[in-house]
Each structure stands twice: as structure tokens, then as C-alpha cells.
């Protein structure tokens, strides 16, 4: 356990950011991206009711722009392999005055030993919370699962 903690700390310290964005792994601890605090959770902390009830990938935008600080939350579902072997990862965040982009992907679960994995598709819930502490709230939000756009909305 101690070795794993040391290795993850060393990996986190040795990775460089790209274009002002911290590189994965993102997690429960907020990361600052261009004046906004971004937090990835691998669960839903509130209601998730997509427009289309189906088993496909989906995402919804929850606005709290009147809060202090202003916040946006994206709750989503990424359909992919078994949750015991894989998990959702936030691989890119781009923020400017007009546009906020999240790109998510499915990666290996850190607790998976690389052995046989069930051949099933499961929904991977996630939530990305953004607090705009020093950055203005953008006009649009876009969420991509890999290269597929699953949400594009005006704030």
C-alpha cells in the first residue's frame, strides 16, 4: 500500500501540464485550470435524468451560475467495458471565455490486476464540477466521450 502511494505521488510530481491543464489522473481533489477549479467524481451526487432514456452515452448540464463562486456541473454516463477493469478518465479540459470542453475516455482501473475481464458493457457514471473562482463562466459547454460529442449547450 505504501509503495503504491509513493509511486502515485512520484508519477503525479513527474508529469508536466500541457497547455495550462493538469494531466490525468483527475480526482476528488480539485485541479485548477485557467482560473477554474475542476473536480472529477466517478459517481453522481445528484439526479441524472438525460433527455433520452436509453443505455447510450449521455450527459446533462446543471447550472449554478448565481452561486458564489459560479458553478457548472456535468453529469454523465459513459457506456464501455466492465467497471471492475475500467473507469472513466478526464483526459482534456479546455477553457476560454466562449467555450468549455471536457474530453473523457475509459482507461484501465488502477485496482485491476490485468487478468481476465468480464466481456460486458456497463455504464460508467461520472460528474465533472467546475467552480469559476477567477475565470468567467463560458458561453458554451461541450462534452466528448473520446471523439463523440455527447453534449453541446449554451450556458
PDB file of C-alpha atoms in Angstrom:
ATOM      1  CA  UNK A   1       0.000   0.000   0.000  1.00  0.00           C
ATOM      2  CA  UNK A   2       2.793   2.409   0.936  1.00  0.00           C
ATOM      3  CA  UNK A   3       4.682   1.564  -2.258  1.00  0.00           C
ATOM      4  CA  UNK A   4       1.600   2.312  -4.389  1.00  0.00           C
ATOM      5  CA  UNK A   5       1.132   5.664  -2.626  1.00  0.00           C
ATOM      6  CA  UNK A   6       4.776   6.583  -3.207  1.00  0.00           C
ATOM      7  CA  UNK A   7       4.606   5.560  -6.868  1.00  0.00           C
ATOM      8  CA  UNK A   8       1.426   7.558  -7.472  1.00  0.00           C
ATOM      9  CA  UNK A   9       2.945  10.605  -5.756  1.00  0.00           C
ATOM     10  CA  UNK A  10       6.104  10.295  -7.842  1.00  0.00           C
ATOM     11  CA  UNK A  11       4.058   9.930 -11.025  1.00  0.00           C
ATOM     12  CA  UNK A  12       1.940  12.967 -10.165  1.00  0.00           C
ATOM     13  CA  UNK A  13       5.003  15.106  -9.457  1.00  0.00           C
ATOM     14  CA  UNK A  14       6.858  13.970 -12.575  1.00  0.00           C
ATOM     15  CA  UNK A  15       4.080  14.633 -15.085  1.00  0.00           C
ATOM     16  CA  UNK A  16       4.070  18.031 -16.718  1.00  0.00           C
ATOM     17  CA  UNK A  17       0.986  20.006 -17.610  1.00  0.00           C
ATOM     18  CA  UNK A  18       0.051  20.578 -21.195  1.00  0.00           C
ATOM     19  CA  UNK A  19      -1.339  23.930 -22.341  1.00  0.00           C
ATOM     20  CA  UNK A  20      -2.025  25.026 -18.762  1.00  0.00           C
ATOM     21  CA  UNK A  21      -4.099  21.942 -17.957  1.00  0.00           C
ATOM     22  CA  UNK A  22      -3.084  19.374 -15.385  1.00  0.00           C
ATOM     23  CA  UNK A  23      -2.698  15.914 -16.864  1.00  0.00           C
ATOM     24  CA  UNK A  24      -4.645  12.875 -15.613  1.00  0.00           C
ATOM     25  CA  UNK A  25      -5.301  11.371 -13.161  1.00  0.00           C
ATOM     26  CA  UNK A  26      -8.005  13.824 -12.137  1.00  0.00           C
ATOM     27  CA  UNK A  27      -9.869  13.033  -8.993  1.00  0.00           C
ATOM     28  CA  UNK A  28     -11.809  14.212  -5.979  1.00  0.00           C
ATOM     29  CA  UNK A  29      -9.187  16.889  -5.264  1.00  0.00           C
ATOM     30  CA  UNK A  30      -9.920  19.974  -7.406  1.00  0.00           C
ATOM     31  CA  UNK A  31      -7.348  20.889 -10.052  1.00  0.00           C
ATOM     32  CA  UNK A  32      -7.025  24.493 -11.225  1.00  0.00           C
ATOM     33  CA  UNK A  33      -7.386  25.083 -14.964  1.00  0.00           C
ATOM     34  CA  UNK A  34      -7.116  28.643 -16.263  1.00  0.00           C
ATOM     35  CA  UNK A  35      -8.754  30.151 -13.143  1.00  0.00           C
ATOM     36  CA  UNK A  36     -11.399  27.455 -12.611  1.00  0.00           C
ATOM     37  CA  UNK A  37     -11.418  24.533 -10.168  1.00  0.00           C
ATOM     38  CA  UNK A  38     -12.253  21.227 -11.883  1.00  0.00           C
ATOM     39  CA  UNK A  39     -13.200  18.084  -9.956  1.00  0.00           C
ATOM     40  CA  UNK A  40     -13.983  14.652 -11.435  1.00  0.00           C
ATOM     41  CA  UNK A  41     -16.159  12.238  -9.483  1.00  0.00           C
ATOM     42  CA  UNK A  42     -16.875   8.694 -10.644  1.00  0.00           C
ATOM     43  CA  UNK A  43     -20.428   8.777  -9.329  1.00  0.00           C
ATOM     44  CA  UNK A  44     -23.470  11.026  -9.413  1.00  0.00           C
ATOM     45  CA  UNK A  45     -24.060  13.260  -6.392  1.00  0.00           C
ATOM     46  CA  UNK A  46     -27.438  14.398  -7.676  1.00  0.00           C
ATOM     47  CA  UNK A  47     -30.204  13.400 -10.046  1.00  0.00           C
ATOM     48  CA  UNK A  48     -29.190  12.217 -13.508  1.00  0.00           C
ATOM     49  CA  UNK A  49     -32.068  12.440 -15.965  1.00  0.00           C
ATOM     50  CA  UNK A  50     -30.900  12.618 -19.584  1.00  0.00           C
ATOM     51  CA  UNK A  51     -33.322  13.801 -22.275  1.00  0.00           C
ATOM     52  CA  UNK A  52     -33.313  10.393 -23.936  1.00  0.00           C
ATOM     53  CA  UNK A  53     -33.821   7.419 -21.627  1.00  0.00           C
ATOM     54  CA  UNK A  54     -31.539   4.805 -23.177  1.00  0.00           C
ATOM     55  CA  UNK A  55     -28.412   2.841 -22.454  1.00  0.00           C
ATOM     56  CA  UNK A  56     -26.281   5.055 -24.691  1.00  0.00           C
ATOM     57  CA  UNK A  57     -23.687   7.580 -23.619  1.00  0.00           C
ATOM     58  CA  UNK A  58     -25.328  10.709 -22.255  1.00  0.00           C
ATOM     59  CA  UNK A  59     -24.560  13.896 -20.337  1.00  0.00           C
ATOM     60  CA  UNK A  60     -26.574  16.716 -18.776  1.00  0.00           C
ATOM     61  CA  UNK A  61     -25.531  20.224 -17.762  1.00  0.00           C
ATOM     62  CA  UNK A  62     -26.516  21.559 -14.330  1.00  0.00           C
ATOM     63  CA  UNK A  63     -26.130  25.317 -13.961  1.00  0.00           C
ATOM     64  CA  UNK A  64     -25.476  27.229 -10.741  1.00  0.00           C
ATOM     65  CA  UNK A  65     -24.207  30.482 -12.241  1.00  0.00           C
ATOM     66  CA  UNK A  66     -25.828  32.569  -9.492  1.00  0.00           C
ATOM     67  CA  UNK A  67     -23.869  30.755  -6.765  1.00  0.00           C
ATOM     68  CA  UNK A  68     -20.695  32.094  -5.199  1.00  0.00           C
ATOM     69  CA  UNK A  69     -18.464  31.103  -6.925  1.00  0.00           C
ATOM     70  CA  UNK A  70     -20.471  30.357 -10.089  1.00  0.00           C
ATOM     71  CA  UNK A  71     -20.521  26.632 -10.901  1.00  0.00           C
ATOM     72  CA  UNK A  72     -21.344  24.245 -13.711  1.00  0.00           C
ATOM     73  CA  UNK A  73     -21.752  20.507 -13.249  1.00  0.00           C
ATOM     74  CA  UNK A  74     -21.815  17.917 -15.994  1.00  0.00           C
ATOM     75  CA  UNK A  75     -23.335  14.579 -15.002  1.00  0.00           C
ATOM     76  CA  UNK A  76     -22.869  11.786 -17.459  1.00  0.00           C
ATOM     77  CA  UNK A  77     -22.875   8.134 -18.345  1.00  0.00           C
ATOM     78  CA  UNK A  78     -20.162   6.537 -20.488  1.00  0.00           C
ATOM     79  CA  UNK A  79     -21.017   3.070 -21.772  1.00  0.00           C
ATOM     80  CA  UNK A  80     -17.965   0.817 -22.050  1.00  0.00           C
ATOM     81  CA  UNK A  81     -16.331  -2.269 -20.507  1.00  0.00           C
ATOM     82  CA  UNK A  82     -16.674  -3.774 -17.044  1.00  0.00           C
ATOM     83  CA  UNK A  83     -16.358  -1.343 -14.125  1.00  0.00           C
ATOM     84  CA  UNK A  84     -14.093  -3.763 -12.267  1.00  0.00           C
ATOM     85  CA  UNK A  85     -11.473  -3.436 -15.044  1.00  0.00           C
ATOM     86  CA  UNK A  86     -12.013   0.069 -16.472  1.00  0.00           C
ATOM     87  CA  UNK A  87     -13.040   3.513 -15.289  1.00  0.00           C
ATOM     88  CA  UNK A  88     -13.826   6.907 -16.731  1.00  0.00           C
ATOM     89  CA  UNK A  89     -10.943   9.370 -17.005  1.00  0.00           C
ATOM     90  CA  UNK A  90     -10.963  13.106 -17.711  1.00  0.00           C
ATOM     91  CA  UNK A  91      -8.246  13.451 -20.337  1.00  0.00           C
ATOM     92  CA  UNK A  92      -8.683  17.043 -21.514  1.00  0.00           C
ATOM     93  CA  UNK A  93     -10.139  20.321 -20.263  1.00  0.00           C
ATOM     94  CA  UNK A  94     -10.016  23.474 -22.377  1.00  0.00           C
ATOM     95  CA  UNK A  95     -11.438  26.745 -21.088  1.00  0.00           C
ATOM     96  CA  UNK A  96     -11.729  30.178 -22.660  1.00  0.00           C
ATOM     97  CA  UNK A  97     -14.347  32.944 -22.458  1.00  0.00           C
ATOM     98  CA  UNK A  98     -16.554  31.354 -25.124  1.00  0.00           C
ATOM     99  CA  UNK A  99     -16.092  27.612 -24.666  1.00  0.00           C
ATOM    100  CA  UNK A 100     -15.524  24.920 -22.038  1.00  0.00           C
ATOM    101  CA  UNK A 101     -14.566  21.497 -23.395  1.00  0.00           C
ATOM    102  CA  UNK A 102     -14.335  18.229 -21.475  1.00  0.00           C
ATOM    103  CA  UNK A 103     -12.976  15.116 -23.179  1.00  0.00           C
ATOM    104  CA  UNK A 104     -13.432  11.864 -21.281  1.00  0.00           C
ATOM    105  CA  UNK A 105     -12.206   8.367 -22.069  1.00  0.00           C
ATOM    106  CA  UNK A 106     -12.242   4.940 -20.484  1.00  0.00           C
ATOM    107  CA  UNK A 107      -8.937   3.741 -19.059  1.00  0.00           C
ATOM    108  CA  UNK A 108      -7.699   0.802 -17.030  1.00  0.00           C
ATOM    109  CA  UNK A 109      -8.881   0.738 -13.419  1.00  0.00           C
ATOM    110  CA  UNK A 110      -5.834   1.101 -11.114  1.00  0.00           C
ATOM    111  CA  UNK A 111      -7.009  -1.822  -8.946  1.00  0.00           C
ATOM    112  CA  UNK A 112      -7.353  -4.180 -11.918  1.00  0.00           C
ATOM    113  CA  UNK A 113      -4.595  -6.775 -11.971  1.00  0.00           C
ATOM    114  CA  UNK A 114      -4.680  -7.196 -15.765  1.00  0.00           C
ATOM    115  CA  UNK A 115      -6.289 -10.621 -15.540  1.00  0.00           C
ATOM    116  CA  UNK A 116      -9.461 -11.757 -17.299  1.00  0.00           C
ATOM    117  CA  UNK A 117     -12.148  -9.123 -17.504  1.00  0.00           C
ATOM    118  CA  UNK A 118     -15.868  -9.858 -17.944  1.00  0.00           C
ATOM    119  CA  UNK A 119     -16.978  -9.294 -21.539  1.00  0.00           C
ATOM    120  CA  UNK A 120     -19.857  -6.968 -20.689  1.00  0.00           C
ATOM    121  CA  UNK A 121     -20.711  -3.346 -21.290  1.00  0.00           C
ATOM    122  CA  UNK A 122     -21.511  -1.249 -18.258  1.00  0.00           C
ATOM    123  CA  UNK A 123     -22.464   2.354 -17.666  1.00  0.00           C
ATOM    124  CA  UNK A 124     -19.692   4.375 -16.023  1.00  0.00           C
ATOM    125  CA  UNK A 125     -21.282   7.291 -14.117  1.00  0.00           C
ATOM    126  CA  UNK A 126     -19.289  10.484 -13.718  1.00  0.00           C
ATOM    127  CA  UNK A 127     -19.653  14.060 -12.646  1.00  0.00           C
ATOM    128  CA  UNK A 128     -17.366  16.961 -13.525  1.00  0.00           C
ATOM    129  CA  UNK A 129     -17.821  20.011 -11.296  1.00  0.00           C
ATOM    130  CA  UNK A 130     -16.307  23.370 -12.236  1.00  0.00           C
ATOM    131  CA  UNK A 131     -16.102  26.347  -9.882  1.00  0.00           C
ATOM    132  CA  UNK A 132     -15.230  29.598 -11.637  1.00  0.00           C
ATOM    133  CA  UNK A 133     -13.092  31.195  -8.925  1.00  0.00           C
ATOM    134  CA  UNK A 134     -11.038  33.501 -11.179  1.00  0.00           C
ATOM    135  CA  UNK A 135     -12.336  32.770 -14.684  1.00  0.00           C
ATOM    136  CA  UNK A 136     -15.577  33.985 -16.250  1.00  0.00           C
ATOM    137  CA  UNK A 137     -18.340  31.466 -16.976  1.00  0.00           C
ATOM    138  CA  UNK A 138     -18.082  30.467 -20.656  1.00  0.00           C
ATOM    139  CA  UNK A 139     -20.922  30.804 -23.163  1.00  0.00           C
ATOM    140  CA  UNK A 140     -20.931  27.134 -24.270  1.00  0.00           C
ATOM    141  CA  UNK A 141     -20.111  23.731 -22.777  1.00  0.00           C
ATOM    142  CA  UNK A 142     -19.099  20.725 -24.853  1.00  0.00           C
ATOM    143  CA  UNK A 143     -18.590  17.180 -23.578  1.00  0.00           C
ATOM    144  CA  UNK A 144     -16.920  14.473 -25.648  1.00  0.00           C
ATOM    145  CA  UNK A 145     -16.598  10.779 -24.945  1.00  0.00           C
ATOM    146  CA  UNK A 146     -13.487  10.050 -26.966  1.00  0.00           C
ATOM    147  CA  UNK A 147     -14.202  11.771 -30.298  1.00  0.00           C
ATOM    148  CA  UNK A 148     -18.007  11.610 -29.978  1.00  0.00           C
ATOM    149  CA  UNK A 149     -19.766  14.806 -28.841  1.00  0.00           C
ATOM    150  CA  UNK A 150     -22.476  13.848 -26.318  1.00  0.00           C
ATOM    151  CA  UNK A 151     -23.382  17.331 -25.102  1.00  0.00           C
ATOM    152  CA  UNK A 152     -23.098  20.813 -26.574  1.00  0.00           C
ATOM    153  CA  UNK A 153     -25.144  23.523 -24.862  1.00  0.00           C
ATOM    154  CA  UNK A 154     -25.207  27.226 -24.233  1.00  0.00           C
ATOM    155  CA  UNK A 155     -24.815  28.169 -20.593  1.00  0.00           C
TER     156      UNK A 155
END
